[in-house]
Coordinates of C-alpha atoms in Angstrom, one line a residue:
M14 CA 73.4 125.8 77.6
M15 CA 71.5 128.3 79.7
A16 CA 71.0 125.7 82.5
A17 CA 74.7 125.0 82.4
V18 CA 75.6 128.6 82.6
T19 CA 73.2 129.2 85.5
R20 CA 74.5 126.5 87.3
M21 CA 78.0 127.8 86.9
E22 CA 77.1 131.2 88.0
S23 CA 75.5 129.7 91.0
T24 CA 78.6 127.6 91.9
L25 CA 80.8 130.8 91.5
L26 CA 78.5 132.9 93.6
G27 CA 78.7 130.2 96.4
I28 CA 82.4 130.3 96.2
I29 CA 82.5 134.1 96.4
L30 CA 80.1 134.1 99.4
T31 CA 81.9 131.2 101.0
S32 CA 85.2 133.0 100.7
F33 CA 84.1 135.7 103.1
V34 CA 83.7 133.5 106.0
V35 CA 86.2 130.8 105.4
L36 CA 89.8 130.5 105.2
S37 CA 91.0 132.7 102.3
F38 CA 94.2 133.2 104.4
L39 CA 95.2 129.6 103.8
A40 CA 97.3 130.9 101.0
N41 CA 99.1 133.5 103.1
G42 CA 99.5 131.8 106.5
N43 CA 97.5 130.6 109.6
A44 CA 95.1 132.2 111.8
A45 CA 93.9 131.4 115.2
G46 CA 92.2 128.0 115.1
I47 CA 88.5 127.4 116.3
T48 CA 87.3 124.8 118.7
S49 CA 83.6 124.7 118.2
T50 CA 81.5 125.1 121.3
F51 CA 78.6 123.3 119.8
L52 CA 77.2 120.6 122.3
R53 CA 75.1 118.1 120.3
S54 CA 72.4 115.9 121.7
E55 CA 73.2 112.6 120.0
Y56 CA 71.5 109.3 119.8
P57 CA 72.9 106.8 122.1
A58 CA 76.0 105.1 120.7
V59 CA 74.4 101.7 120.3
D60 CA 73.9 99.7 117.2
M61 CA 70.5 99.5 115.6
P62 CA 68.6 96.3 116.6
L63 CA 68.6 93.4 114.2
D64 CA 64.9 93.8 113.4
H65 CA 65.4 97.3 112.1
K66 CA 64.2 97.9 108.5
V67 CA 67.5 98.9 107.2
F68 CA 68.8 95.3 107.9
A69 CA 65.8 93.6 106.1
V70 CA 66.7 90.6 103.9
P71 CA 65.4 91.0 100.3
K72 CA 62.4 88.9 99.5
G73 CA 62.7 85.7 97.4
Y74 CA 64.7 82.6 97.6
N75 CA 68.5 83.3 97.4
A76 CA 67.9 86.9 96.4
P77 CA 71.1 89.0 96.1
Q78 CA 71.8 91.1 98.9
Q79 CA 74.7 93.4 100.4
V80 CA 75.1 95.0 96.9
H81 CA 78.0 97.4 96.5
I82 CA 80.1 98.8 93.6
T83 CA 83.5 100.2 93.5
Q84 CA 85.7 101.6 90.6
G85 CA 87.1 98.6 88.7
D86 CA 90.1 100.3 86.8
Y87 CA 92.5 103.0 86.8
D88 CA 90.4 105.7 84.9
G89 CA 86.9 105.1 85.7
K90 CA 85.6 103.2 82.8
A91 CA 84.9 99.9 84.8
V92 CA 83.1 99.0 88.0
I93 CA 83.4 96.0 90.3
I94 CA 79.8 94.9 91.4
S95 CA 79.7 92.7 94.5
W96 CA 76.9 91.0 96.2
V97 CA 76.1 88.1 98.4
T98 CA 73.6 85.1 97.8
P99 CA 72.8 83.4 101.1
D100 CA 71.6 80.0 100.1
E101 CA 73.6 78.8 97.1
P102 CA 76.2 80.2 94.7
G103 CA 73.4 81.0 92.0
D104 CA 74.6 82.8 88.9
S105 CA 77.4 85.3 89.2
K106 CA 76.3 87.2 85.9
V107 CA 75.7 90.7 85.7
Q108 CA 73.2 92.0 82.9
Y109 CA 73.5 95.6 82.1
G110 CA 72.8 98.3 79.6
T111 CA 71.8 102.0 79.1
S112 CA 68.2 101.3 79.1
E113 CA 66.1 100.3 82.1
K114 CA 64.0 98.0 79.9
K115 CA 66.8 96.3 78.0
Y116 CA 69.9 94.7 79.2
E117 CA 72.3 94.7 76.1
F118 CA 75.4 93.3 77.8
S119 CA 76.4 90.7 80.4
A120 CA 79.6 90.1 82.3
K121 CA 80.5 86.9 84.4
G122 CA 81.9 87.1 87.9
V123 CA 83.6 85.0 90.4
V124 CA 82.1 83.6 93.6
T125 CA 83.7 82.7 96.9
N126 CA 82.8 82.1 100.5
Y127 CA 84.8 81.8 103.8
T128 CA 84.3 80.9 107.5
F129 CA 85.2 83.0 110.5
Y130 CA 85.1 81.0 113.7
H131 CA 82.0 78.9 113.1
Y132 CA 80.2 81.6 111.1
K133 CA 80.0 80.6 107.4
S134 CA 79.4 83.6 104.9
G135 CA 77.0 83.6 102.2
Y136 CA 78.3 83.2 98.6
I137 CA 80.2 86.4 97.7
H138 CA 80.2 87.5 94.2
H139 CA 82.6 89.9 92.5
C140 CA 82.0 90.9 88.8
L141 CA 84.1 93.2 86.9
V142 CA 82.0 95.3 84.2
G143 CA 84.5 97.1 81.9
G144 CA 84.3 98.9 78.5
L145 CA 81.7 101.6 79.9
E146 CA 81.3 105.0 78.5
Y147 CA 82.0 108.0 80.6
D148 CA 79.3 110.1 82.1
T149 CA 76.5 107.5 81.3
K150 CA 73.8 106.1 83.4
Y151 CA 73.8 102.2 83.4
Y152 CA 71.1 99.9 84.7
Y153 CA 72.0 96.5 85.8
K154 CA 70.3 93.3 87.2
I155 CA 71.8 90.5 89.3
G156 CA 70.1 87.2 90.6
N157 CA 67.7 84.7 88.9
G158 CA 64.1 84.7 88.2
S159 CA 61.7 86.4 90.5
S160 CA 64.4 86.8 93.0
S161 CA 66.7 89.1 90.7
R162 CA 67.0 92.6 91.7
K163 CA 67.6 95.7 89.6
F164 CA 69.9 98.8 90.2
W165 CA 71.6 101.6 88.4
F166 CA 74.8 103.7 88.6
T167 CA 76.3 106.6 86.6
T168 CA 80.0 106.5 85.3
P169 CA 82.1 109.5 86.1
P170 CA 83.1 112.1 83.4
K171 CA 86.3 111.4 81.5
V172 CA 89.6 112.1 83.1
D173 CA 90.1 115.8 82.4
P174 CA 91.5 118.7 84.3
N175 CA 88.2 120.6 84.3
S176 CA 85.8 117.7 84.9
H177 CA 83.3 118.9 87.5
Y178 CA 82.8 116.3 90.2
T179 CA 81.5 116.1 93.8
F180 CA 83.0 113.4 96.2
G181 CA 81.4 112.5 99.6
I182 CA 83.9 111.6 102.4
I183 CA 82.8 109.3 105.2
G184 CA 84.8 107.5 107.9
D185 CA 84.3 105.1 111.0
L186 CA 80.5 104.6 110.1
G187 CA 79.3 101.6 112.0
Q188 CA 75.6 100.8 112.2
T189 CA 74.1 102.9 114.8
F190 CA 71.3 105.5 114.6
N191 CA 73.9 108.1 114.2
S192 CA 75.3 106.1 111.3
L193 CA 71.9 106.1 109.8
S194 CA 71.6 109.8 110.2
T195 CA 75.1 110.3 108.5
L196 CA 74.3 108.1 105.6
E197 CA 70.9 109.7 105.0
H198 CA 72.4 113.1 105.0
Y199 CA 75.0 112.2 102.7
M200 CA 72.4 110.6 100.3
N201 CA 70.6 114.1 100.2
S202 CA 73.8 115.8 99.2
A203 CA 75.2 116.3 95.7
G204 CA 77.8 113.6 96.2
Q205 CA 78.5 111.4 93.2
A206 CA 80.9 108.9 94.9
V207 CA 82.3 108.2 98.3
L208 CA 85.7 108.3 99.6
F209 CA 85.8 105.9 102.6
V210 CA 88.6 106.2 105.1
G211 CA 88.2 103.0 107.0
D212 CA 86.3 101.2 109.8
L213 CA 83.3 100.0 108.1
S214 CA 81.0 97.7 110.3
Y215 CA 82.5 97.7 113.8
A216 CA 81.6 94.2 113.7
D217 CA 84.8 93.4 115.7
R218 CA 82.9 95.0 118.8
Y219 CA 81.0 91.6 118.9
E220 CA 82.2 88.2 119.7
Y221 CA 82.3 84.8 117.9
N222 CA 79.7 84.3 115.0
D223 CA 78.1 87.7 115.8
I224 CA 81.1 89.2 114.1
G225 CA 80.2 87.7 110.7
L226 CA 76.5 88.4 111.4
R227 CA 77.3 92.1 111.8
W228 CA 79.4 92.3 108.7
D229 CA 76.2 91.1 106.8
T230 CA 73.9 93.6 108.6
W231 CA 76.2 96.7 107.8
A232 CA 76.3 95.7 104.1
R233 CA 72.6 95.4 103.9
F234 CA 72.3 98.9 105.7
V235 CA 74.6 100.7 103.4
E236 CA 73.3 99.0 100.2
Q237 CA 70.9 102.0 99.8
S238 CA 73.8 103.9 98.7
T239 CA 76.5 101.5 97.7
A240 CA 74.3 99.7 95.2
Y241 CA 73.9 103.0 93.2
Q242 CA 77.1 105.0 93.9
T243 CA 80.9 103.9 93.6
W244 CA 82.4 103.7 97.1
M245 CA 86.3 103.7 97.1
W246 CA 87.3 101.6 100.2
S247 CA 90.2 101.9 102.6
A248 CA 90.6 99.8 105.6
G249 CA 90.9 100.6 109.4
N250 CA 91.8 99.0 112.6
H251 CA 88.2 97.9 113.2
D252 CA 88.4 95.9 110.0
I253 CA 91.5 93.8 111.0
D254 CA 89.4 91.3 112.9
Y255 CA 92.5 89.6 114.5
R256 CA 91.0 87.1 117.1
P257 CA 93.5 84.4 118.1
I258 CA 91.2 83.4 120.8
M259 CA 88.8 82.2 118.1
G260 CA 91.5 80.7 116.0
E261 CA 91.3 83.7 113.6
V262 CA 94.8 85.2 113.0
T263 CA 94.6 86.3 109.4
P264 CA 94.2 90.1 109.4
F265 CA 91.3 91.7 107.3
K266 CA 89.8 88.3 106.6
N267 CA 86.2 89.6 106.6
Y268 CA 87.1 92.7 104.8
L269 CA 89.2 91.3 102.0
H270 CA 86.7 88.6 101.2
R271 CA 83.9 91.2 100.8
Y272 CA 85.4 94.3 99.6
A273 CA 87.3 94.3 96.3
T274 CA 89.5 97.0 95.2
P275 CA 91.2 97.7 91.7
Y276 CA 94.6 97.4 93.1
L277 CA 96.0 95.6 90.1
A278 CA 95.2 98.4 87.9
S279 CA 97.6 100.7 89.6
N280 CA 100.3 97.9 89.9
S281 CA 99.8 97.4 93.7
S282 CA 100.8 94.1 95.1
N283 CA 98.0 94.3 97.8
P284 CA 94.3 95.3 97.7
L285 CA 94.7 97.4 100.8
W286 CA 96.7 100.1 98.9
Y287 CA 96.0 101.4 95.3
A288 CA 95.3 104.3 93.3
I289 CA 92.5 105.6 90.8
R290 CA 91.9 108.4 88.6
R291 CA 88.4 109.8 88.6
A292 CA 87.2 113.0 86.7
S293 CA 89.9 115.5 87.7
A294 CA 91.3 113.7 90.7
H295 CA 94.1 111.3 91.2
I296 CA 93.3 109.4 94.5
I297 CA 95.9 107.4 96.4
V298 CA 94.6 104.9 99.1
L299 CA 97.2 104.0 101.7
S300 CA 97.0 101.4 104.5
S301 CA 97.8 102.4 107.9
Y302 CA 97.6 98.9 109.4
S303 CA 99.6 96.7 106.8
P304 CA 102.6 95.0 108.0
F305 CA 105.3 97.6 106.9
G306 CA 108.2 95.4 107.2
N307 CA 109.0 91.9 108.3
C308 CA 106.5 92.4 111.1
T309 CA 105.2 89.3 112.6
F310 CA 102.6 88.8 115.3
L311 CA 103.6 87.8 118.6
H312 CA 102.4 84.4 120.2
F313 CA 102.5 84.2 123.8
Q314 CA 100.4 82.7 126.7
I315 CA 98.0 85.2 128.2
C316 CA 94.6 84.7 130.1
E317 CA 91.6 84.7 128.0
Q318 CA 90.0 87.8 129.5
T319 CA 93.0 89.9 129.2
L320 CA 93.7 88.9 125.7
S321 CA 90.1 89.7 124.6
I322 CA 90.8 93.2 126.0
L323 CA 94.4 93.8 124.7
C324 CA 94.7 91.6 121.4
Q325 CA 93.5 94.5 119.1
Y326 CA 95.6 97.1 120.9
I327 CA 98.7 94.9 120.7
L328 CA 98.3 94.4 117.1
H329 CA 97.7 98.0 116.7
Q330 CA 101.0 98.9 118.4
L331 CA 102.9 96.3 116.5
L332 CA 101.8 97.6 113.1
I333 CA 102.2 101.4 113.9
L334 CA 105.6 100.9 115.3
S335 CA 107.1 98.7 112.7
P336 CA 109.3 100.0 110.0
V337 CA 107.8 101.9 107.0
K338 CA 110.6 102.3 104.6
Y339 CA 111.6 100.1 101.7
T340 CA 108.4 97.9 102.1
P341 CA 106.0 97.0 99.2
Q342 CA 103.6 99.9 100.1
Y343 CA 106.5 102.4 100.2
M344 CA 108.0 101.3 96.9
W345 CA 104.6 101.3 95.3
L346 CA 103.8 104.9 96.7
A347 CA 107.1 106.1 95.4
E348 CA 106.2 104.8 91.8
E349 CA 102.6 105.9 92.0
L350 CA 103.6 109.5 92.8
E351 CA 105.9 109.7 89.8
K352 CA 102.9 108.6 87.7
V353 CA 100.6 111.5 88.7
D354 CA 100.0 113.9 85.8
R355 CA 98.8 117.1 87.1
E356 CA 98.0 118.4 83.6
K357 CA 95.3 115.7 83.4
T358 CA 94.2 115.2 87.0
P359 CA 95.2 118.5 88.9
W360 CA 93.6 117.3 92.2
L361 CA 95.9 114.9 94.2
I362 CA 93.9 113.4 97.2
V363 CA 95.3 110.8 99.7
L364 CA 93.2 108.5 101.9
M365 CA 94.4 106.8 105.0
H366 CA 92.8 105.7 108.3
I367 CA 95.2 107.2 111.0
P368 CA 95.6 111.0 110.8
M369 CA 98.9 112.3 110.6
Y370 CA 97.9 115.4 112.4
N371 CA 95.3 115.2 115.3
S372 CA 94.9 117.3 118.5
N373 CA 92.4 115.1 120.1
D374 CA 93.4 113.1 123.2
A375 CA 92.2 110.1 121.3
H376 CA 94.8 108.3 119.1
F377 CA 97.0 111.3 119.5
M378 CA 100.2 111.0 117.4
E379 CA 99.5 107.5 116.3
G380 CA 100.1 108.3 112.7
E381 CA 103.7 109.5 113.5
S382 CA 105.5 106.7 111.7
M383 CA 103.8 107.3 108.4
R384 CA 104.1 111.0 108.8
A385 CA 107.8 110.8 109.3
V386 CA 108.3 108.9 106.2
F387 CA 105.5 110.1 103.8
E388 CA 105.1 113.6 104.7
S389 CA 107.9 115.0 102.8
W390 CA 106.6 113.3 99.6
F391 CA 103.2 115.0 100.3
V392 CA 105.0 118.3 100.3
Q393 CA 107.1 117.6 97.3
Y394 CA 104.3 116.3 95.1
K395 CA 101.9 119.1 96.4
V396 CA 99.2 116.8 97.6
D397 CA 95.9 118.9 97.9
V398 CA 94.3 117.0 100.8
V399 CA 94.8 114.1 103.0
F400 CA 91.6 112.6 104.4
A401 CA 91.8 110.3 107.5
G402 CA 89.5 108.8 110.1
H403 CA 90.1 106.8 113.4
V404 CA 89.5 109.7 115.8
H405 CA 85.7 109.9 116.3
A406 CA 85.4 113.7 115.9
Y407 CA 86.1 116.2 113.1
E408 CA 89.2 118.3 112.5
R409 CA 90.8 120.2 109.9
S410 CA 94.4 121.6 109.8
Y411 CA 96.0 124.5 108.1
R412 CA 98.7 123.9 105.4
I413 CA 101.5 122.9 107.6
S414 CA 104.4 120.5 107.7
N415 CA 107.0 119.2 110.0
I416 CA 109.5 117.9 107.5
Q417 CA 112.4 119.8 109.1
Y418 CA 112.0 117.9 112.3
N419 CA 115.0 115.7 113.5
V420 CA 116.3 114.8 117.1
T421 CA 119.2 117.1 116.9
S422 CA 118.1 120.4 115.2
G423 CA 115.7 121.5 117.9
I424 CA 113.0 122.2 115.3
C425 CA 110.1 120.0 116.4
Y426 CA 106.9 121.8 115.7
P427 CA 104.8 122.0 112.5
I428 CA 105.2 125.3 110.6
P429 CA 103.1 127.0 107.9
D430 CA 103.9 125.5 104.5
K431 CA 102.2 126.7 101.4
S432 CA 103.1 123.4 99.5
A433 CA 101.6 121.2 102.2
P434 CA 98.3 119.4 102.1
V435 CA 95.3 120.2 104.2
Y436 CA 94.7 117.5 106.7
V437 CA 91.1 116.5 107.4
N438 CA 90.0 113.9 110.0
V439 CA 86.4 112.6 109.4
G440 CA 86.2 109.7 111.8
D441 CA 82.9 110.9 112.8
G442 CA 80.3 108.7 110.9
G443 CA 78.5 107.4 113.9
N444 CA 80.0 104.1 115.4
N445 CA 79.2 102.5 118.6
E446 CA 82.2 103.7 120.4
G447 CA 80.9 107.2 120.6
L448 CA 82.5 110.5 120.1
A449 CA 86.0 111.6 121.1
A450 CA 85.1 114.7 122.9
R451 CA 88.3 115.6 124.6
Y452 CA 90.5 117.9 122.6
R453 CA 93.9 118.9 123.7
D454 CA 94.2 122.4 125.2
P455 CA 95.4 124.9 124.2
Q456 CA 94.5 124.2 120.5
P457 CA 97.8 123.6 118.6
D458 CA 98.7 126.2 115.8
Y459 CA 98.3 123.6 113.0
S460 CA 94.6 123.0 114.0
A461 CA 92.2 125.2 111.9
F462 CA 88.8 123.9 113.2
R463 CA 87.6 121.0 115.4
E464 CA 84.4 119.7 116.7
A465 CA 83.2 116.6 118.4
S466 CA 80.1 115.7 116.4
Y467 CA 78.9 113.3 113.8
G468 CA 78.8 114.1 110.2
H469 CA 80.2 113.8 106.6
S470 CA 82.1 115.9 104.1
T471 CA 81.6 116.8 100.5
L472 CA 84.4 118.0 98.2
E473 CA 83.1 119.6 95.0
L474 CA 85.8 119.9 92.3
I475 CA 84.8 122.9 90.2
N476 CA 87.8 123.1 87.7
R477 CA 91.6 122.8 87.7
T478 CA 92.1 125.6 90.1
H479 CA 89.2 125.6 92.7
A480 CA 87.3 123.2 94.9
L481 CA 84.5 123.8 97.4
Y482 CA 84.8 121.7 100.6
H483 CA 82.0 121.4 103.3
W484 CA 81.7 119.4 106.6
N485 CA 78.1 118.6 107.5
R486 CA 77.3 118.1 111.1
N487 CA 74.4 115.8 112.0
D488 CA 72.7 118.3 114.2
E489 CA 69.9 116.4 116.2
G490 CA 68.8 114.7 112.9
K491 CA 69.3 117.7 110.7
K492 CA 72.1 118.2 108.3
T493 CA 74.0 121.5 109.2
A494 CA 76.9 122.9 107.3
A495 CA 79.4 123.6 110.1
D496 CA 82.8 124.1 108.3
A497 CA 83.4 125.2 104.7
F498 CA 86.2 126.8 102.7
V499 CA 87.6 127.1 99.1
F500 CA 90.5 124.9 98.2
H501 CA 93.0 126.6 95.9
N502 CA 94.7 123.8 94.0
Q503 CA 98.3 123.2 95.0
Y504 CA 99.6 122.6 91.5
W505 CA 97.7 125.2 89.5
R506 CA 97.6 128.2 92.0
A507 CA 99.3 131.3 91.1

């Protein structure tokens, strides 16, 4: 009891101290935004070599690899455990229990594989493990005989308005030395689960069979965290893998085979958008790159060299500019927002890949179609925060909205709005495209803080009314807290 009191006192002290230096004025209006003058000395934006230790294949014949877990149901009492066996299907069984020495239970999963160009994947296993107890550490084993491997995870506390919980937020990670720095810094934080805002492996930066190979290496790289903590996945443009020159025209083929989501638990018709409840948060995952209407891909003759440069861009524009309203994702979101119970889950968090607000030259206003349709809902339902990636830099907005905009009113600029969410862009994980270092000048009124550095964020939900947010810069290999503020819950604030 004394330990719990001490911890709470420490947390409250941290909030009080932080409040003096962060945006306590968010509740009352906007102040001048900050463009950081920090100039970081970064690692080269190149992928780690294939012989790096983080890519090592586990020892033993057909040993499970690329292990990752995600939430498996709506309320956090199930997980989906996924892994790959390289040589043969083997056993899709997961043995698990609350003792490291005794696995009392087992669950049977499914196995699949696929081809991408001439690349043949290993055997991909997905196993739903349900009926778990809240706030409990489970040990699990996968694989057979001497090649079996053991891991553990901890379930979240029960869905409750005052459940204390800390999320990590990571986006656009890739597999460079900067990516490794980000992952290591996150793993040394107090994060209990990751909200991932898209662009996983950046394997699409490669060609032909190397695409599949780099999906494998990325999954082995992140296994040091994903096998022990729940990561909630969302997809980005670098996960589309649309390569007509290779005969691959099914979007998200690699991603969807490898990364399961609990979409059926929230009555979604597509694994690219879904919702979960975890501790005191209701989390909604949206897909920035799903065909929003009857969008079809254009098929035309174009030279191979030009297509290799433009195909991703063309697909990108087709999807962004296509209609949003009255599509499956639109209809699902309308129903899901009605189901949010702020008495049980006071924190309402939205994940997407393209930011709705961004003052970087990179990808400026690309999220405008989704903003025009969904922003009014975010204000109506008092969403607390929207996390996005895509832009390879960090930026945080004030509470603003542009829902009054139309082509005839003359009102065309975002304005302060106490009911609006904070928009946070964390596309700064460390990928091989490098940083987006050119911000628009002058800094727009809606932008509160921006910096072109790699890093990750944490969001600590203290209780139903307050949360503590940090953005942590990767400063030459060191974790540095560069931006922090106290969230006042949109629903429960005075």
